[in-house]
Amino acid sequence: MPGQKKDSKSSYRKNIKRKRIAEEPAPEASDEQSSAVSSKANKKVRWDGEVEQPTESVLEDEDSENVGQEKFGRVACAYYDPVKCTLHYFDDTHENSHYDLTKALLEQCCPDIVITSSKADDNFIEVLRDHMDASGGTFQVRPHKDFFPTKGRDRLFSLRLLAELPGGPRQDQGSSDSDDRSGPRNAYDFMIRRKEVVVDPTMQRWNASVRLANYASVDNAPLCLGSIGALIDYLARIRALGELDDEGVGIEICAIRALTLSQSMQINQDALFSLQIFEDENHASIHSDKTKEGLSLFGILNNTKTTLGRALMREWLIRPSLSLDMINARHDAVACFLRPDNLVTAGSMHSHLAGIKNVPRTLGLMRAGRATVSDWQALVKFTFHSLMLRDALSELSHANVDIVKRLVEALEVASFKEVGSAVNETIDWEESTIAGRVCVRPHIDEELDNLKHIYHGIDNVLSKVAQQISATVPPDYASSLNVVYFPQLGFLICVPMLEEWKADEGIIVLEGWTFQVTTHYTTERSHVYFKSQEMHDMDVHIGDLHPSIVDREIEIVQSLLEKILVYDEEMTHACDVCAELDCLLSFAEASRACNYVRPQMTEENVLDIKQGRHPLQEFVVDTFVPNDAFVVGGAGVDADPLEYIDQDGSEDVHEERHSIVVCTGANACGKSVYLKQVALIQYMAQTATLGIVDKIFTRIQTRETVSKVQSAFMIDLNQVSLALRNATERSLILLDEFGKGTISADGAGLFCGVLRHLVQRGAACPKVFAATHFHDVFTDDLLAPHLLPVTFAHMQVMLTTRHGQLLAASGADDGADISDGDGGGDEGAQDAGEGRRVAPGERITYLYRVARGLSLDSHAAMCAEIFGIPRRIANRARYVSKLLSTHELGQLLDEEMAEGERKDLEGAEDVCRRFLAWDLTGDAGARGDVRQVLAEVLDR
């Protein structure tokens, strides 16, 4: 397999682990928690409409480089199509500061009415209002209470589509009275009979929750639920006002579907979780509620240096692009940065990006007057590193790529140099660091220089005034005296506190003086401050110097800010392009470290992978075995075959061009890893010829929780139902042991039924990879290759003796006919995939290699022994499994019989055999009467 030096990969693993420990983003607050503490939490933004109803809430992510918080948003929406009576939903998704996702949703749906929450952000409302004003639609603001997730869930459960059971003929219709009294055969039959007796709200709510999971996965999407609730309320209000003569005020919703963007892949939370695109791990400290990124695809690819780059990469992984032009442009950039002659330059560019901070956030703080010294330093660093980055771009060879062109245009050297020079020439960095605020350099403003001259030379003036005042003070009143200056208080006379002043008489004030304040540094050191006529004169003539200096510096900095904000759009655009460059350089670094290969993107609906690897699994094992994969979309029953040319130019490399691949094999042989790596390669666009996939659905992992009134098997059914309802011919579906949560007969039937349903879609059949241990479906022509266009594969294993002698190997010959499963072998070795069982003392070796054909034995007993199950239990399991396969399960009953019972049973068996051997067609008179024959049969 194409590999990498061990030292390089080991160092990359250490960097990944170190990065996982270092990154600790702030936790995200839920919608309900935020609404409960709105005075302290960040501002929430929600919006929705009759035809479109997005929702956004602003969350915080801690910036490790700058002081302050970086705001990130999440958006969700609901959309109602009155023509088809369909409710569309868009799951909770991250939004950027430009509201690009919001604008894309508005342009795609073209809503007539948009409603939003009263707590929406002002900028967000402006985006909605501008769009609706331009399109001539209606824009409304609704109370925030309409957008609560709990209300949205209740509104959904009240829909007739979910709350009422589907109609149809009853199973017991036309049967006898005895049949009517029989028990219900399934859950729906039971609930229909229960409904006939009494309307049970609990039953209706449970039924609605189960049916909702078949249409949408919104349990972990509070913003989406709130949007749906507000939308249904608005529709009900319209119907109540316009159709009062109709029966009730119900809403006609015939279907619930996911709203997919035309240029983004749809992938739900279950698929993201199953494929480990993101992985949040709790902080090691029990006192911290923060999380960090674990072993995930995002953790491997994320080598970004900027906050904006990290946020953009997360956005790319949540919504992968479907635009071939955009994908190819990114691949061109990564290929350019991976050229040997560009490696040094690319590394230098990535280092300069580390100095580019989040300028849009910094400018926002400056406008609000909350910018600190570090924010101004970040602005100067941006101008410096952007100029250095601009110079580095000229050193790239073969740099005719889109990102480089756009970056050259975005980095305006003259403008940024002017900004950096203006800030550097105005702000005194040394004094600002000491004072903890923004200070201005000398010779910038004459008035400010005079104030500072007086302020810095005031020590001599105060010393002379103190000497003059001390001459008029009695010696027994103060042993020492000083004149000090406090901002806001002015000039004061400071004398040490006497012991007698601490008594009941209190502080004695001289004539012409007024008491101001007392300070207590320690029990021994206390001072008393007074005002005299001299102090009042100094306040009048010299004034409150410090506030005057600060006010004048604020005016100068504000004037500087007005000059800088002229280039606001240019700097913001440059930061956005730099964030994209950061992501592409991060992709290039990960590709070089992990030896990823550029894929060939195509318009054809095909997935052709050569030597594919699982990007996460290969980091946790010493040796990873790569495998090929090939599948085409729309190759169901009676569909026209796809004319596909392989990567090497040959047309007939793949004889079987099917949409469904069924993988079998022993337990723990790597089937699940194979399925996941296919989806991840498609997701990453790794080593393959790949057509565009619009949606990815998975039935791999079951996320059980006590908050759901559903069993694990029911959750699996919901995942598959969601895939069947929404999959197209360009979708990718992964089914890992679907049906394992129930008895084998029902599970096998469901698995077989799903595959047959998909393949019978014909040209609309999606691309499917399935793994199963239900070997019964391969018998009796249930899933036969000569009847259905299905490709069969298995994971190879090898059986050996204790001394290493080969006994059997599965799939030794990849050219074998799949229909008969003959895998060949060396020197008489049997095929381990033909159901050969592992005998005691034999060993099984997992080869983790995909081969054609079926494997009809899971080798479960051997797997159990490997993972610690006692051998006597495993041997017992082998014996019972053998009896089941030979239909001799009755022998298990013989084990519990006593010796006398066993002899009685043998005698009864002999009687039965003699009775069955009796020739009833013969002449009874020739053999005696019937009584005599029966006596012989009974041995009496």
Tab-separated table of N, CA and C in Angstrom, residues 590-706:
chain	number	residue	atom	x	y	z
A	590	ALA	N	-2.196	18.265	6.013
A	590	ALA	CA	-2.726	16.951	6.360
A	590	ALA	C	-2.506	15.951	5.229
A	591	SER	N	-2.652	16.385	3.985
A	591	SER	CA	-2.441	15.485	2.841
A	591	SER	C	-0.999	15.023	2.777
A	592	ARG	N	-0.078	15.920	3.044
A	592	ARG	CA	1.335	15.547	3.001
A	592	ARG	C	1.683	14.611	4.152
A	593	ALA	N	1.145	14.864	5.333
A	593	ALA	CA	1.469	14.032	6.491
A	593	ALA	C	0.836	12.649	6.403
A	594	CYS	N	-0.370	12.560	5.838
A	594	CYS	CA	-1.108	11.290	5.788
A	594	CYS	C	-1.048	10.618	4.435
A	595	ASN	N	-0.326	11.203	3.482
A	595	ASN	CA	-0.168	10.608	2.154
A	595	ASN	C	-1.516	10.463	1.442
A	596	TYR	N	-2.321	11.515	1.478
A	596	TYR	CA	-3.569	11.527	0.727
A	596	TYR	C	-3.293	11.855	-0.736
A	597	VAL	N	-4.141	11.336	-1.613
A	597	VAL	CA	-3.975	11.505	-3.052
A	597	VAL	C	-5.173	12.265	-3.600
A	598	ARG	N	-4.934	13.115	-4.552
A	598	ARG	CA	-6.012	13.922	-5.129
A	598	ARG	C	-7.001	13.039	-5.880
A	599	PRO	N	-8.285	13.210	-5.625
A	599	PRO	CA	-9.296	12.416	-6.347
A	599	PRO	C	-9.605	13.026	-7.710
A	600	GLN	N	-10.229	12.237	-8.520
A	600	GLN	CA	-10.713	12.701	-9.821
A	600	GLN	C	-12.220	12.890	-9.719
A	601	MET	N	-12.657	14.138	-9.784
A	601	MET	CA	-14.075	14.440	-9.653
A	601	MET	C	-14.743	14.356	-11.030
A	602	THR	N	-15.973	13.865	-11.032
A	602	THR	CA	-16.674	13.651	-12.285
A	602	THR	C	-18.157	13.931	-12.102
A	603	GLU	N	-18.820	14.223	-13.201
A	603	GLU	CA	-20.267	14.423	-13.182
A	603	GLU	C	-21.010	13.098	-13.121
A	604	GLU	N	-20.328	11.999	-13.425
A	604	GLU	CA	-20.981	10.702	-13.431
A	604	GLU	C	-21.326	10.263	-12.015
A	605	ASN	N	-22.407	9.513	-11.896
A	605	ASN	CA	-22.882	9.048	-10.595
A	605	ASN	C	-22.165	7.758	-10.236
A	606	VAL	N	-20.895	7.877	-9.843
A	606	VAL	CA	-20.055	6.711	-9.627
A	606	VAL	C	-19.176	6.946	-8.407
A	607	LEU	N	-18.782	5.867	-7.764
A	607	LEU	CA	-17.831	5.905	-6.646
A	607	LEU	C	-16.824	4.792	-6.896
A	608	ASP	N	-15.627	5.163	-7.322
A	608	ASP	CA	-14.579	4.207	-7.678
A	608	ASP	C	-13.337	4.528	-6.846
A	609	ILE	N	-13.079	3.701	-5.836
A	609	ILE	CA	-11.993	3.956	-4.886
A	609	ILE	C	-10.896	2.928	-5.099
A	610	LYS	N	-9.673	3.414	-5.192
A	610	LYS	CA	-8.503	2.551	-5.330
A	610	LYS	C	-7.660	2.647	-4.063
A	611	GLN	N	-7.467	1.509	-3.399
A	611	GLN	CA	-6.611	1.446	-2.206
A	611	GLN	C	-7.044	2.487	-1.169
A	612	GLY	N	-8.333	2.496	-0.894
A	612	GLY	CA	-8.865	3.447	0.068
A	612	GLY	C	-8.495	3.089	1.497
A	613	ARG	N	-8.322	4.112	2.330
A	613	ARG	CA	-7.966	3.920	3.728
A	613	ARG	C	-8.918	4.708	4.601
A	614	HIS	N	-9.105	4.216	5.828
A	614	HIS	CA	-9.926	4.931	6.804
A	614	HIS	C	-9.040	5.982	7.467
A	615	PRO	N	-9.356	7.282	7.340
A	615	PRO	CA	-8.440	8.320	7.840
A	615	PRO	C	-8.254	8.320	9.349
A	616	LEU	N	-9.202	7.750	10.106
A	616	LEU	CA	-9.063	7.712	11.560
A	616	LEU	C	-8.501	6.381	12.041
A	617	GLN	N	-8.975	5.285	11.436
A	617	GLN	CA	-8.550	3.957	11.877
A	617	GLN	C	-7.056	3.757	11.677
A	618	GLU	N	-6.489	4.305	10.624
A	618	GLU	CA	-5.077	4.077	10.353
A	618	GLU	C	-4.176	4.775	11.367
A	619	PHE	N	-4.739	5.678	12.175
A	619	PHE	CA	-3.939	6.336	13.206
A	619	PHE	C	-3.881	5.530	14.499
A	620	VAL	N	-4.759	4.567	14.655
A	620	VAL	CA	-4.825	3.825	15.915
A	620	VAL	C	-4.400	2.375	15.755
A	621	VAL	N	-3.963	1.958	14.579
A	621	VAL	CA	-3.463	0.604	14.371
A	621	VAL	C	-2.060	0.695	13.792
A	622	ASP	N	-1.284	-0.347	14.012
A	622	ASP	CA	0.083	-0.367	13.498
A	622	ASP	C	0.119	-0.552	11.988
A	623	THR	N	-0.776	-1.393	11.465
A	623	THR	CA	-0.815	-1.661	10.028
A	623	THR	C	-2.250	-1.594	9.564
A	624	PHE	N	-2.478	-0.832	8.523
A	624	PHE	CA	-3.820	-0.725	7.957
A	624	PHE	C	-3.809	-1.291	6.547
A	625	VAL	N	-4.817	-2.114	6.249
A	625	VAL	CA	-4.920	-2.757	4.938
A	625	VAL	C	-5.879	-1.944	4.073
A	626	PRO	N	-5.410	-1.339	2.988
A	626	PRO	CA	-6.307	-0.567	2.114
A	626	PRO	C	-7.159	-1.484	1.254
A	627	ASN	N	-8.319	-0.997	0.818
A	627	ASN	CA	-9.241	-1.778	0.007
A	627	ASN	C	-9.858	-0.904	-1.079
A	628	ASP	N	-10.273	-1.572	-2.149
A	628	ASP	CA	-10.973	-0.901	-3.244
A	628	ASP	C	-12.474	-0.914	-2.985
A	629	ALA	N	-13.170	-0.057	-3.682
A	629	ALA	CA	-14.634	-0.026	-3.621
A	629	ALA	C	-15.145	0.546	-4.932
A	630	PHE	N	-16.222	-0.040	-5.417
A	630	PHE	CA	-16.819	0.444	-6.657
A	630	PHE	C	-18.321	0.285	-6.574
A	631	VAL	N	-19.030	1.363	-6.884
A	631	VAL	CA	-20.480	1.329	-6.908
A	631	VAL	C	-20.950	2.475	-7.800
A	632	VAL	N	-22.070	2.285	-8.451
A	632	VAL	CA	-22.662	3.325	-9.288
A	632	VAL	C	-24.078	3.576	-8.810
A	633	GLY	N	-24.542	4.764	-9.005
A	633	GLY	CA	-25.896	5.104	-8.623
A	633	GLY	C	-26.866	4.895	-9.767
A	634	GLY	N	-28.109	4.584	-9.446
A	634	GLY	CA	-29.132	4.416	-10.456
A	634	GLY	C	-29.023	3.136	-11.256
A	635	ALA	N	-28.406	2.094	-10.672
A	635	ALA	CA	-28.242	0.823	-11.384
A	635	ALA	C	-29.160	-0.224	-10.768
A	636	GLY	N	-30.436	0.115	-10.607
A	636	GLY	CA	-31.388	-0.833	-10.074
A	636	GLY	C	-31.946	-1.752	-11.141
A	637	VAL	N	-33.057	-2.362	-10.822
A	637	VAL	CA	-33.691	-3.290	-11.749
A	637	VAL	C	-34.161	-2.539	-12.992
A	638	ASP	N	-33.861	-3.106	-14.165
A	638	ASP	CA	-34.299	-2.583	-15.462
A	638	ASP	C	-33.724	-1.207	-15.765
A	639	ALA	N	-32.632	-0.816	-15.087
A	639	ALA	CA	-32.007	0.476	-15.362
A	639	ALA	C	-30.926	0.297	-16.417
A	640	ASP	N	-30.733	1.328	-17.239
A	640	ASP	CA	-29.700	1.282	-18.275
A	640	ASP	C	-28.324	1.308	-17.623
A	641	PRO	N	-27.384	0.472	-18.070
A	641	PRO	CA	-26.049	0.448	-17.451
A	641	PRO	C	-25.299	1.745	-17.698
A	642	LEU	N	-24.476	2.129	-16.729
A	642	LEU	CA	-23.703	3.354	-16.823
A	642	LEU	C	-22.475	3.119	-17.688
A	643	GLU	N	-22.248	4.007	-18.646
A	643	GLU	CA	-21.050	3.944	-19.471
A	643	GLU	C	-19.927	4.678	-18.731
A	644	TYR	N	-19.107	3.903	-18.073
A	644	TYR	CA	-18.082	4.481	-17.212
A	644	TYR	C	-16.710	4.041	-17.684
A	645	ILE	N	-15.788	4.984	-17.771
A	645	ILE	CA	-14.407	4.715	-18.148
A	645	ILE	C	-13.551	4.808	-16.904
A	646	ASP	N	-12.767	3.769	-16.637
A	646	ASP	CA	-11.982	3.694	-15.413
A	646	ASP	C	-10.867	4.730	-15.432
A	647	GLN	N	-10.221	4.892	-14.270
A	647	GLN	CA	-9.166	5.893	-14.131
A	647	GLN	C	-8.016	5.661	-15.095
A	648	ASP	N	-7.708	4.392	-15.369
A	648	ASP	CA	-6.598	4.112	-16.274
A	648	ASP	C	-7.012	4.101	-17.736
A	649	GLY	N	-8.262	4.470	-18.038
A	649	GLY	CA	-8.724	4.569	-19.408
A	649	GLY	C	-9.430	3.355	-19.943
A	650	SER	N	-9.446	2.242	-19.215
A	650	SER	CA	-10.127	1.039	-19.675
A	650	SER	C	-11.597	1.110	-19.323
A	651	GLU	N	-12.451	0.558	-20.201
A	651	GLU	CA	-13.894	0.685	-20.033
A	651	GLU	C	-14.514	-0.490	-19.297
A	652	ASP	N	-13.925	-1.662	-19.339
A	652	ASP	CA	-14.577	-2.863	-18.813
A	652	ASP	C	-13.812	-3.450	-17.627
A	653	VAL	N	-13.213	-2.607	-16.807
A	653	VAL	CA	-12.511	-3.118	-15.629
A	653	VAL	C	-13.504	-3.697	-14.632
A	654	HIS	N	-14.616	-3.008	-14.437
A	654	HIS	CA	-15.629	-3.449	-13.481
A	654	HIS	C	-16.761	-4.125	-14.250
A	655	GLU	N	-16.820	-5.445	-14.148
A	655	GLU	CA	-17.861	-6.180	-14.847
A	655	GLU	C	-19.226	-5.930	-14.223
A	656	GLU	N	-19.269	-5.799	-12.926
A	656	GLU	CA	-20.542	-5.608	-12.234
A	656	GLU	C	-20.684	-4.142	-11.856
A	657	ARG	N	-21.608	-3.465	-12.490
A	657	ARG	CA	-21.856	-2.058	-12.200
A	657	ARG	C	-23.181	-1.967	-11.478
A	658	HIS	N	-23.119	-2.190	-10.186
A	658	HIS	CA	-24.317	-2.241	-9.361
A	658	HIS	C	-24.342	-1.055	-8.412
A	659	SER	N	-25.537	-0.800	-7.867
A	659	SER	CA	-25.701	0.279	-6.893
A	659	SER	C	-25.588	-0.213	-5.461
A	660	ILE	N	-25.683	-1.503	-5.239
A	660	ILE	CA	-25.691	-2.050	-3.885
A	660	ILE	C	-24.556	-3.047	-3.729
A	661	VAL	N	-23.800	-2.894	-2.647
A	661	VAL	CA	-22.733	-3.822	-2.286
A	661	VAL	C	-23.069	-4.387	-0.911
A	662	VAL	N	-23.163	-5.717	-0.819
A	662	VAL	CA	-23.434	-6.397	0.447
A	662	VAL	C	-22.154	-7.073	0.895
A	663	CYS	N	-21.678	-6.703	2.077
A	663	CYS	CA	-20.417	-7.221	2.602
A	663	CYS	C	-20.702	-8.179	3.754
A	664	THR	N	-20.114	-9.357	3.692
A	664	THR	CA	-20.243	-10.348	4.758
A	664	THR	C	-18.859	-10.667	5.307
A	665	GLY	N	-18.812	-11.531	6.294
A	665	GLY	CA	-17.526	-11.928	6.847
A	665	GLY	C	-17.629	-12.232	8.324
A	666	ALA	N	-16.532	-12.661	8.882
A	666	ALA	CA	-16.485	-13.045	10.286
A	666	ALA	C	-16.681	-11.830	11.187
A	667	ASN	N	-17.019	-12.106	12.435
A	667	ASN	CA	-17.097	-11.026	13.411
A	667	ASN	C	-15.726	-10.393	13.603
A	668	ALA	N	-15.716	-9.073	13.773
A	668	ALA	CA	-14.486	-8.309	14.047
A	668	ALA	C	-13.493	-8.366	12.901
A	669	CYS	N	-13.984	-8.561	11.669
A	669	CYS	CA	-13.069	-8.650	10.532
A	669	CYS	C	-12.893	-7.321	9.820
A	670	GLY	N	-13.604	-6.273	10.247
A	670	GLY	CA	-13.401	-4.961	9.648
A	670	GLY	C	-14.484	-4.494	8.707
A	671	LYS	N	-15.666	-5.074	8.752
A	671	LYS	CA	-16.738	-4.664	7.843
A	671	LYS	C	-17.192	-3.234	8.127
A	672	SER	N	-17.361	-2.909	9.400
A	672	SER	CA	-17.824	-1.567	9.750
A	672	SER	C	-16.805	-0.506	9.341
A	673	VAL	N	-15.527	-0.802	9.552
A	673	VAL	CA	-14.487	0.143	9.151
A	673	VAL	C	-14.512	0.351	7.645
A	674	TYR	N	-14.738	-0.718	6.897
A	674	TYR	CA	-14.798	-0.612	5.440
A	674	TYR	C	-15.954	0.283	5.000
A	675	LEU	N	-17.119	0.094	5.606
A	675	LEU	CA	-18.266	0.926	5.254
A	675	LEU	C	-18.007	2.388	5.580
A	676	LYS	N	-17.444	2.637	6.759
A	676	LYS	CA	-17.208	4.027	7.149
A	676	LYS	C	-16.158	4.688	6.272
A	677	GLN	N	-15.120	3.933	5.893
A	677	GLN	CA	-14.072	4.555	5.107
A	677	GLN	C	-14.576	4.936	3.724
A	678	VAL	N	-15.518	4.174	3.184
A	678	VAL	CA	-16.100	4.540	1.887
A	678	VAL	C	-16.798	5.891	1.992
A	679	ALA	N	-17.598	6.061	3.049
A	679	ALA	CA	-18.310	7.328	3.217
A	679	ALA	C	-17.342	8.469	3.509
A	680	LEU	N	-16.306	8.221	4.316
A	680	LEU	CA	-15.369	9.285	4.645
A	680	LEU	C	-14.546	9.708	3.431
A	681	ILE	N	-14.188	8.748	2.593
A	681	ILE	CA	-13.453	9.098	1.375
A	681	ILE	C	-14.326	9.946	0.466
A	682	GLN	N	-15.587	9.572	0.336
A	682	GLN	CA	-16.509	10.399	-0.442
A	682	GLN	C	-16.668	11.772	0.211
A	683	TYR	N	-16.720	11.785	1.519
A	683	TYR	CA	-16.882	13.039	2.253
A	683	TYR	C	-15.659	13.939	2.077
A	684	MET	N	-14.462	13.325	2.122
A	684	MET	CA	-13.225	14.084	1.996
A	684	MET	C	-12.823	14.309	0.547
A	685	ALA	N	-13.384	13.501	-0.377
A	685	ALA	CA	-12.906	13.486	-1.760
A	685	ALA	C	-11.426	13.129	-1.770
A	686	GLN	N	-11.140	11.871	-1.362
A	686	GLN	CA	-9.756	11.425	-1.164
A	686	GLN	C	-9.246	10.703	-2.407
A	687	THR	N	-8.863	9.423	-2.287
A	687	THR	CA	-8.208	8.674	-3.357
A	687	THR	C	-9.246	7.929	-4.171
A	688	ALA	N	-9.778	8.555	-5.193
A	688	ALA	CA	-10.875	7.899	-5.885
A	688	ALA	C	-11.281	8.703	-7.101
A	689	THR	N	-12.137	8.071	-7.922
A	689	THR	CA	-12.928	8.793	-8.909
A	689	THR	C	-14.322	8.917	-8.324
A	690	LEU	N	-14.732	10.134	-8.084
A	690	LEU	CA	-15.943	10.362	-7.310
A	690	LEU	C	-16.914	11.245	-8.066
A	691	GLY	N	-18.149	10.800	-8.092
A	691	GLY	CA	-19.219	11.670	-8.531
A	691	GLY	C	-19.795	12.396	-7.331
A	692	ILE	N	-20.574	13.415	-7.592
A	692	ILE	CA	-21.145	14.206	-6.507
A	692	ILE	C	-22.188	13.383	-5.755
A	693	VAL	N	-22.114	13.408	-4.429
A	693	VAL	CA	-23.115	12.784	-3.561
A	693	VAL	C	-23.876	13.896	-2.863
A	694	ASP	N	-25.195	13.908	-3.027
A	694	ASP	CA	-25.980	15.007	-2.463
A	694	ASP	C	-26.355	14.780	-1.006
A	695	LYS	N	-26.455	13.502	-0.555
A	695	LYS	CA	-26.851	13.207	0.813
A	695	LYS	C	-26.133	11.948	1.280
A	696	ILE	N	-25.833	11.888	2.565
A	696	ILE	CA	-25.249	10.696	3.169
A	696	ILE	C	-26.130	10.289	4.341
A	697	PHE	N	-26.585	9.026	4.316
A	697	PHE	CA	-27.389	8.469	5.409
A	697	PHE	C	-26.663	7.249	5.965
A	698	THR	N	-26.757	7.061	7.278
A	698	THR	CA	-26.077	5.938	7.915
A	698	THR	C	-27.007	5.225	8.879
A	699	ARG	N	-26.849	3.916	8.967
A	699	ARG	CA	-27.420	3.102	10.030
A	699	ARG	C	-26.242	2.294	10.569
A	700	ILE	N	-25.424	2.986	11.371
A	700	ILE	CA	-24.196	2.385	11.877
A	700	ILE	C	-24.228	2.315	13.393
A	701	GLN	N	-24.447	3.453	14.031
A	701	GLN	CA	-24.457	3.505	15.482
A	701	GLN	C	-25.824	3.957	15.975
A	702	THR	N	-26.234	3.380	17.086
A	702	THR	CA	-27.526	3.689	17.690
A	702	THR	C	-27.279	4.521	18.938
A	703	ARG	N	-27.735	5.763	18.905
A	703	ARG	CA	-27.543	6.648	20.058
A	703	ARG	C	-28.762	6.525	20.973
A	704	GLU	N	-28.622	5.633	21.947
A	704	GLU	CA	-29.730	5.399	22.877
A	704	GLU	C	-29.697	6.439	24.001
A	705	THR	N	-30.857	6.775	24.502
A	705	THR	CA	-30.979	7.695	25.612
A	705	THR	C	-32.320	7.484	26.292
A	706	VAL	N	-32.331	7.704	27.600
A	706	VAL	CA	-33.580	7.523	28.339
A	706	VAL	C	-34.576	8.622	28.012
